[in-house]
mmCIF file of C-alpha atoms in Angstrom:
data_model
loop_
_atom_site.group_PDB
_atom_site.id
_atom_site.type_symbol
_atom_site.label_atom_id
_atom_site.label_comp_id
_atom_site.label_asym_id
_atom_site.label_seq_id
_atom_site.Cartn_x
_atom_site.Cartn_y
_atom_site.Cartn_z
ATOM 1 C CA UNK F 23 114.472 99.224 120.824
ATOM 2 C CA UNK F 24 115.055 100.125 117.176
ATOM 3 C CA UNK F 25 113.233 102.508 114.888
ATOM 4 C CA UNK F 26 111.402 100.646 112.121
ATOM 5 C CA UNK F 27 110.398 102.825 109.190
ATOM 6 C CA UNK F 28 108.669 100.245 107.002
ATOM 7 C CA UNK F 29 108.099 96.499 106.673
ATOM 8 C CA UNK F 30 108.129 94.255 103.603
ATOM 9 C CA UNK F 31 106.722 90.731 103.714
ATOM 10 C CA UNK F 32 107.899 87.875 101.473
ATOM 11 C CA UNK F 33 106.414 84.554 102.439
ATOM 12 C CA UNK F 34 107.101 84.017 106.129
ATOM 13 C CA UNK F 35 110.005 86.463 106.185
ATOM 14 C CA UNK F 36 109.624 90.077 107.267
ATOM 15 C CA UNK F 37 112.159 92.711 106.244
ATOM 16 C CA UNK F 38 112.388 95.747 108.503
ATOM 17 C CA UNK F 39 113.838 99.059 107.335
ATOM 18 C CA UNK F 40 115.830 100.769 110.081
ATOM 19 C CA UNK F 41 117.862 104.010 109.893
ATOM 20 C CA UNK F 42 120.998 102.120 108.787
ATOM 21 C CA UNK F 43 120.078 98.576 107.790
ATOM 22 C CA UNK F 44 117.571 95.991 106.612
ATOM 23 C CA UNK F 45 116.729 93.375 109.256
ATOM 24 C CA UNK F 46 115.249 90.011 108.270
ATOM 25 C CA UNK F 47 113.260 87.804 110.606
ATOM 26 C CA UNK F 48 109.909 86.213 111.275
ATOM 27 C CA UNK F 49 107.081 86.357 113.775
ATOM 28 C CA UNK F 50 106.583 82.980 115.442
ATOM 29 C CA UNK F 51 104.321 82.174 118.390
ATOM 30 C CA UNK F 52 103.872 85.886 119.142
ATOM 31 C CA UNK F 53 107.646 86.403 119.250
ATOM 32 C CA UNK F 54 110.070 88.095 116.863
ATOM 33 C CA UNK F 55 112.770 85.690 115.607
ATOM 34 C CA UNK F 56 115.853 87.466 114.246
ATOM 35 C CA UNK F 57 117.504 86.010 111.121
ATOM 36 C CA UNK F 58 120.021 88.488 109.684
ATOM 37 C CA UNK F 59 120.934 92.155 109.425
ATOM 38 C CA UNK F 60 122.040 93.766 106.144
ATOM 39 C CA UNK F 61 123.956 96.978 106.785
ATOM 40 C CA UNK F 62 123.138 99.903 104.482
ATOM 41 C CA UNK F 63 125.438 102.810 105.439
ATOM 42 C CA UNK F 64 123.967 104.857 102.578
ATOM 43 C CA UNK F 65 120.697 105.111 104.570
ATOM 44 C CA UNK F 66 122.446 107.589 106.910
ATOM 45 C CA UNK F 67 120.710 110.948 106.768
ATOM 46 C CA UNK F 68 117.772 109.634 104.747
ATOM 47 C CA UNK F 69 114.184 108.812 105.656
ATOM 48 C CA UNK F 70 112.973 105.448 104.356
ATOM 49 C CA UNK F 71 109.311 105.719 103.392
ATOM 50 C CA UNK F 72 108.687 102.363 101.704
ATOM 51 C CA UNK F 73 110.447 99.038 101.083
ATOM 52 C CA UNK F 74 109.519 95.993 99.035
ATOM 53 C CA UNK F 75 111.221 92.670 98.220
ATOM 54 C CA UNK F 76 111.112 91.192 94.716
ATOM 55 C CA UNK F 77 111.417 87.574 93.561
ATOM 56 C CA UNK F 78 115.141 88.053 92.826
ATOM 57 C CA UNK F 79 115.906 88.515 96.540
ATOM 58 C CA UNK F 80 116.384 92.253 96.123
ATOM 59 C CA UNK F 81 114.999 94.856 98.504
ATOM 60 C CA UNK F 82 113.996 98.201 96.992
ATOM 61 C CA UNK F 83 113.786 101.185 99.321
ATOM 62 C CA UNK F 84 112.055 104.452 98.503
ATOM 63 C CA UNK F 85 113.400 107.374 100.516
ATOM 64 C CA UNK F 86 113.516 111.153 100.652
ATOM 65 C CA UNK F 87 116.879 110.891 98.889
ATOM 66 C CA UNK F 88 116.194 108.581 95.956
ATOM 67 C CA UNK F 89 115.655 104.878 95.292
ATOM 68 C CA UNK F 90 117.913 102.171 96.755
ATOM 69 C CA UNK F 91 118.425 98.682 95.304
ATOM 70 C CA UNK F 92 119.836 96.204 97.860
ATOM 71 C CA UNK F 93 120.936 92.765 96.686
ATOM 72 C CA UNK F 94 120.427 90.455 99.671
ATOM 73 C CA UNK F 95 122.653 87.759 98.139
ATOM 74 C CA UNK F 96 125.737 89.956 97.702
ATOM 75 C CA UNK F 97 124.998 92.907 99.999
ATOM 76 C CA UNK F 98 125.631 95.281 97.093
ATOM 77 C CA UNK F 99 123.725 98.584 97.258
ATOM 78 C CA UNK F 100 122.932 100.877 94.321
ATOM 79 C CA UNK F 101 121.302 104.284 94.722
ATOM 80 C CA UNK F 102 119.218 105.942 92.007
ATOM 81 C CA UNK F 103 118.986 109.727 92.188
ATOM 82 C CA UNK F 104 117.763 112.453 89.861
ATOM 83 C CA UNK F 105 120.293 113.298 87.151
ATOM 84 C CA UNK F 106 119.267 116.500 85.316
ATOM 85 C CA UNK F 107 119.163 115.976 81.568
ATOM 86 C CA UNK F 108 119.234 112.176 81.717
ATOM 87 C CA UNK F 109 116.245 110.586 79.984
ATOM 88 C CA UNK F 110 114.320 107.511 81.174
ATOM 89 C CA UNK F 111 115.662 107.991 84.667
ATOM 90 C CA UNK F 112 114.327 108.767 88.133
ATOM 91 C CA UNK F 113 112.595 112.167 88.042
ATOM 92 C CA UNK F 114 112.016 112.883 91.737
ATOM 93 C CA UNK F 115 114.126 111.912 94.754
ATOM 94 C CA UNK F 116 111.190 112.055 97.195
ATOM 95 C CA UNK F 117 109.580 108.624 97.028
ATOM 96 C CA UNK F 118 106.417 107.867 99.009
ATOM 97 C CA UNK F 119 105.482 104.302 98.108
ATOM 98 C CA UNK F 120 106.605 101.276 96.069
ATOM 99 C CA UNK F 121 104.587 98.485 94.447
ATOM 100 C CA UNK F 122 105.458 95.408 92.372
ATOM 101 C CA UNK F 123 103.116 94.118 89.672
ATOM 102 C CA UNK F 124 102.878 90.611 88.201
ATOM 103 C CA UNK F 125 105.298 91.468 85.380
ATOM 104 C CA UNK F 126 108.113 92.328 87.825
ATOM 105 C CA UNK F 127 107.630 96.040 87.247
ATOM 106 C CA UNK F 128 108.442 98.304 90.182
ATOM 107 C CA UNK F 129 105.988 101.207 90.456
ATOM 108 C CA UNK F 130 107.277 104.306 92.207
ATOM 109 C CA UNK F 131 105.092 107.053 93.635
ATOM 110 C CA UNK F 132 106.937 110.325 94.110
ATOM 111 C CA UNK F 133 105.975 113.823 95.128
ATOM 112 C CA UNK F 134 105.574 114.830 91.494
ATOM 113 C CA UNK F 135 105.140 111.862 89.145
ATOM 114 C CA UNK F 136 104.292 108.165 88.937
ATOM 115 C CA UNK F 137 107.156 106.081 87.499
ATOM 116 C CA UNK F 138 107.844 102.451 86.620
ATOM 117 C CA UNK F 139 111.015 100.420 86.078
ATOM 118 C CA UNK F 140 111.379 96.688 85.465
ATOM 119 C CA UNK F 141 113.307 94.927 88.236
ATOM 120 C CA UNK F 142 115.405 93.026 85.684
ATOM 121 C CA UNK F 143 116.687 96.247 84.213
ATOM 122 C CA UNK F 144 115.441 98.881 81.788
ATOM 123 C CA UNK F 145 114.865 102.637 81.792
ATOM 124 C CA UNK F 146 112.343 104.431 83.963
ATOM 125 C CA UNK F 147 108.981 105.307 82.420
ATOM 126 C CA UNK F 148 106.994 108.296 83.681
ATOM 127 C CA UNK F 149 103.198 108.368 83.912
ATOM 128 C CA UNK F 150 102.504 112.052 84.467
ATOM 129 C CA UNK F 151 98.864 112.150 83.371
ATOM 130 C CA UNK F 152 99.576 114.578 80.528
ATOM 131 C CA UNK F 153 98.652 112.147 77.750
ATOM 132 C CA UNK F 154 95.427 112.494 75.808
ATOM 133 C CA UNK F 155 92.527 111.217 77.887
ATOM 134 C CA UNK F 156 94.494 111.152 81.149
ATOM 135 C CA UNK F 157 93.781 112.994 84.378
ATOM 136 C CA UNK F 158 96.862 114.435 86.134
ATOM 137 C CA UNK F 159 97.707 112.940 89.523
ATOM 138 C CA UNK F 160 98.961 115.330 92.171
ATOM 139 C CA UNK F 161 101.400 114.118 94.858
ATOM 140 C CA UNK F 162 100.951 110.345 94.939
ATOM 141 C CA UNK F 163 100.821 108.535 98.274
ATOM 142 C CA UNK F 164 99.954 104.854 97.784
ATOM 143 C CA UNK F 165 99.902 102.363 94.906
ATOM 144 C CA UNK F 166 97.907 99.129 94.858
ATOM 145 C CA UNK F 167 97.307 96.563 92.129
ATOM 146 C CA UNK F 168 93.654 96.569 91.038
ATOM 147 C CA UNK F 169 93.935 93.770 88.442
ATOM 148 C CA UNK F 170 96.328 92.547 85.747
ATOM 149 C CA UNK F 171 95.810 95.696 83.669
ATOM 150 C CA UNK F 172 95.337 98.469 86.233
ATOM 151 C CA UNK F 173 96.630 99.875 89.489
ATOM 152 C CA UNK F 174 95.083 102.288 91.965
ATOM 153 C CA UNK F 175 96.975 105.437 92.921
ATOM 154 C CA UNK F 176 95.955 107.725 95.778
ATOM 155 C CA UNK F 177 96.905 111.378 95.777
ATOM 156 C CA UNK F 178 96.097 114.808 97.103
ATOM 157 C CA UNK F 179 93.475 115.300 94.385
ATOM 158 C CA UNK F 180 91.656 111.966 94.323
ATOM 159 C CA UNK F 181 91.774 108.235 93.644
ATOM 160 C CA UNK F 182 92.999 107.192 90.196
ATOM 161 C CA UNK F 183 92.922 104.091 88.030
ATOM 162 C CA UNK F 184 96.110 103.772 85.959
ATOM 163 C CA UNK F 185 96.363 101.410 82.996
ATOM 164 C CA UNK F 186 99.838 99.866 83.222
ATOM 165 C CA UNK F 187 99.994 99.245 79.448
ATOM 166 C CA UNK F 188 98.745 102.535 78.034
ATOM 167 C CA UNK F 189 99.692 104.753 80.966
ATOM 168 C CA UNK F 190 96.264 106.410 80.951
ATOM 169 C CA UNK F 191 95.130 107.655 84.358
ATOM 170 C CA UNK F 192 91.495 108.326 85.222
ATOM 171 C CA UNK F 193 90.190 109.973 88.379
ATOM 172 C CA UNK F 194 87.332 108.277 90.244
ATOM 173 C CA UNK F 195 84.544 110.909 90.362
ATOM 174 C CA UNK F 196 83.823 112.273 93.830
ATOM 175 C CA UNK F 197 87.088 111.175 95.428
ATOM 176 C CA UNK F 198 88.550 114.668 95.138
ATOM 177 C CA UNK F 199 86.062 115.814 97.817
ATOM 178 C CA UNK F 200 87.639 113.580 100.480
ATOM 179 C CA UNK F 201 90.835 115.626 100.880
ATOM 180 C CA UNK F 202 94.144 113.809 100.801
ATOM 181 C CA UNK F 203 93.766 110.089 100.073
ATOM 182 C CA UNK F 204 96.385 108.317 102.167
ATOM 183 C CA UNK F 205 95.942 104.604 101.496
ATOM 184 C CA UNK F 206 93.834 101.957 99.770
ATOM 185 C CA UNK F 207 93.644 98.203 100.336
ATOM 186 C CA UNK F 208 91.709 95.381 98.696
ATOM 187 C CA UNK F 209 89.310 93.424 100.894
ATOM 188 C CA UNK F 210 87.856 91.734 97.815
ATOM 189 C CA UNK F 211 87.402 92.655 94.141
ATOM 190 C CA UNK F 212 84.330 94.787 94.866
ATOM 191 C CA UNK F 213 85.185 96.015 98.352
ATOM 192 C CA UNK F 214 88.200 98.338 98.750
ATOM 193 C CA UNK F 215 89.007 100.176 101.970
ATOM 194 C CA UNK F 216 90.054 103.765 101.324
ATOM 195 C CA UNK F 217 91.693 106.020 103.933
ATOM 196 C CA UNK F 218 91.176 109.765 103.482
ATOM 197 C CA UNK F 219 91.275 113.040 105.386
ATOM 198 C CA UNK F 220 87.509 112.626 105.782
ATOM 199 C CA UNK F 221 87.845 109.165 107.284
ATOM 200 C CA UNK F 222 87.516 105.557 106.128
ATOM 201 C CA UNK F 223 85.382 104.717 103.087
ATOM 202 C CA UNK F 224 84.474 101.673 101.033
ATOM 203 C CA UNK F 225 84.957 101.971 97.281
ATOM 204 C CA UNK F 226 83.129 99.608 94.906
ATOM 205 C CA UNK F 227 84.596 99.689 91.362
ATOM 206 C CA UNK F 228 81.558 98.219 89.581
ATOM 207 C CA UNK F 229 79.209 100.940 90.822
ATOM 208 C CA UNK F 230 81.840 103.669 91.483
ATOM 209 C CA UNK F 231 80.227 103.994 94.920
ATOM 210 C CA UNK F 232 81.986 105.570 97.915
ATOM 211 C CA UNK F 233 80.385 104.889 101.277
ATOM 212 C CA UNK F 234 81.117 104.981 104.996
ATOM 213 C CA UNK F 235 77.698 103.490 105.703
ATOM 214 C CA UNK F 236 78.510 100.379 103.711
ATOM 215 C CA UNK F 237 81.699 99.899 105.722
ATOM 216 C CA UNK F 238 79.802 100.134 109.011
ATOM 217 C CA UNK F 239 77.024 97.865 107.777
ATOM 218 C CA UNK F 240 79.424 95.070 106.871
ATOM 219 C CA UNK F 241 82.028 95.746 109.575
ATOM 220 C CA UNK F 242 80.385 97.643 112.479
ATOM 221 C CA UNK F 243 83.555 97.260 114.546
ATOM 222 C CA UNK F 244 84.988 100.180 112.529
ATOM 223 C CA UNK F 245 82.556 102.661 114.144
ATOM 224 C CA UNK F 246 85.103 104.167 116.624
ATOM 225 C CA UNK F 247 87.636 104.758 113.816
ATOM 226 C CA UNK F 248 85.550 105.600 110.763
ATOM 227 C CA UNK F 249 86.362 109.333 111.048
ATOM 228 C CA UNK F 250 90.111 108.757 111.363
ATOM 229 C CA UNK F 251 92.703 108.163 108.686
ATOM 230 C CA UNK F 252 95.530 105.641 108.485
ATOM 231 C CA UNK F 253 98.752 105.866 106.477
ATOM 232 C CA UNK F 254 99.597 102.230 105.867
ATOM 233 C CA UNK F 255 98.454 98.677 106.546
ATOM 234 C CA UNK F 256 99.629 95.068 106.468
ATOM 235 C CA UNK F 257 97.596 91.902 106.072
ATOM 236 C CA UNK F 258 98.406 88.468 107.498
ATOM 237 C CA UNK F 259 95.674 86.039 106.431
ATOM 238 C CA UNK F 260 92.462 87.713 107.667
ATOM 239 C CA UNK F 261 94.136 89.947 110.226
ATOM 240 C CA UNK F 262 94.978 93.523 109.294
ATOM 241 C CA UNK F 263 97.265 96.022 110.981
ATOM 242 C CA UNK F 264 96.513 99.687 110.246
ATOM 243 C CA UNK F 265 98.938 102.396 111.374
ATOM 244 C CA UNK F 266 98.234 106.103 111.755
ATOM 245 C CA UNK F 267 100.388 109.182 112.246
ATOM 246 C CA UNK F 268 97.422 110.667 114.121
ATOM 247 C CA UNK F 269 96.785 109.888 117.787
ATOM 248 C CA UNK F 270 95.114 106.608 116.804
ATOM 249 C CA UNK F 271 98.359 104.618 116.917
ATOM 250 C CA UNK F 272 98.099 101.044 115.633
ATOM 251 C CA UNK F 273 94.921 99.008 115.287
ATOM 252 C CA UNK F 274 94.631 95.252 114.783
ATOM 253 C CA UNK F 275 91.554 94.209 112.833
ATOM 254 C CA UNK F 276 90.449 90.579 112.901
ATOM 255 C CA UNK F 277 87.975 90.220 110.038
ATOM 256 C CA UNK F 278 86.806 86.765 111.178
ATOM 257 C CA UNK F 279 85.863 87.762 114.723
ATOM 258 C CA UNK F 280 84.861 91.336 113.780
ATOM 259 C CA UNK F 281 87.131 92.700 116.497
ATOM 260 C CA UNK F 282 89.452 95.717 116.468
ATOM 261 C CA UNK F 283 92.139 96.192 119.130
ATOM 262 C CA UNK F 284 93.933 99.514 119.514
ATOM 263 C CA UNK F 285 97.557 100.000 120.585
ATOM 264 C CA UNK F 286 98.764 103.444 121.604
ATOM 265 C CA UNK F 287 101.990 104.602 123.209
ATOM 266 C CA UNK F 288 101.643 105.098 126.943
ATOM 267 C CA UNK F 289 98.623 102.826 127.326
ATOM 268 C CA UNK F 290 98.355 99.374 128.861
ATOM 269 C CA UNK F 291 97.418 97.860 125.472
ATOM 270 C CA UNK F 292 100.737 98.906 123.941
#
C-alpha cells in the first residue's frame, strides 16, 4: 500500500501524489493499471495538499513547503518558495488548493492570500481583497471556476466570487454563518454543492440562495450525510467521490441511480 495525498485527472490518466513521487496510471475495469512513476526527492519532509496537470504535461504540486513544478517530459523539478523582498513572487509557502482556468492561469490558494501565475511563465499576482470594492478572504481552502470571468473561493469567513480580470472579490451574503467552507463543486450552472462546517448545502447563483432542503428535495440520497462535511471530491462522468477527514470516510455518489455508497476503514465496504 502507498499513501496517496491527492489525485489529478487529465483525460483517462490519473496522477497520484505520494510522499516522494508522482505516479501515473488509469482505472480500467475496476482495476488500477500502473503506467509510470516520476520520482520527486524534493517532496521529502513536505505534505502535498493539491496537485494538478496542465496542457503542457506539467504537474503542479501545492504543499506546506511551497509550490512545485514537475515537467513530466524531462523529469525536471522546480520549487517556488517565499523570498522576502522579491516582488511578484509566491507570498505564502502553505498552499491548500490549485486550480487552472481556461487561459492557462494557475490559481493558488494559500493560508493568507489568493495568487495567480500563468503556466507559460510570468510573475505571481496577488488577490488579497484589499482593493476598492473587494471583500477580504480569510484562509482559502478551495478554488473552482464559476465561468469564464469568475472563480469561487471558499474560506474560513465565507464563499467568495473573484473576478479573474479585475481581481475584485465579493462575499456571498449569509455564507459566513456556515463556519469554515471546505469545498464547492458544480453540479450545473445553477446548482453548486457546498461543503461547510454546518453540513452540505446547495448554492444557486441567480437567486443567491443557500439551502439544505433543496439538496434533499432533488437528491434525497444525501439525507444520511447532509450534516457532515467533506474536504475534496472527484467526478467521473456522473459519478462523484467525496472524501472526508471526519469519520465519514469516502462516499461514492451515482447521480443517475440516486445511490450513495460509503467506504470506511475497518468495514466490509472498504
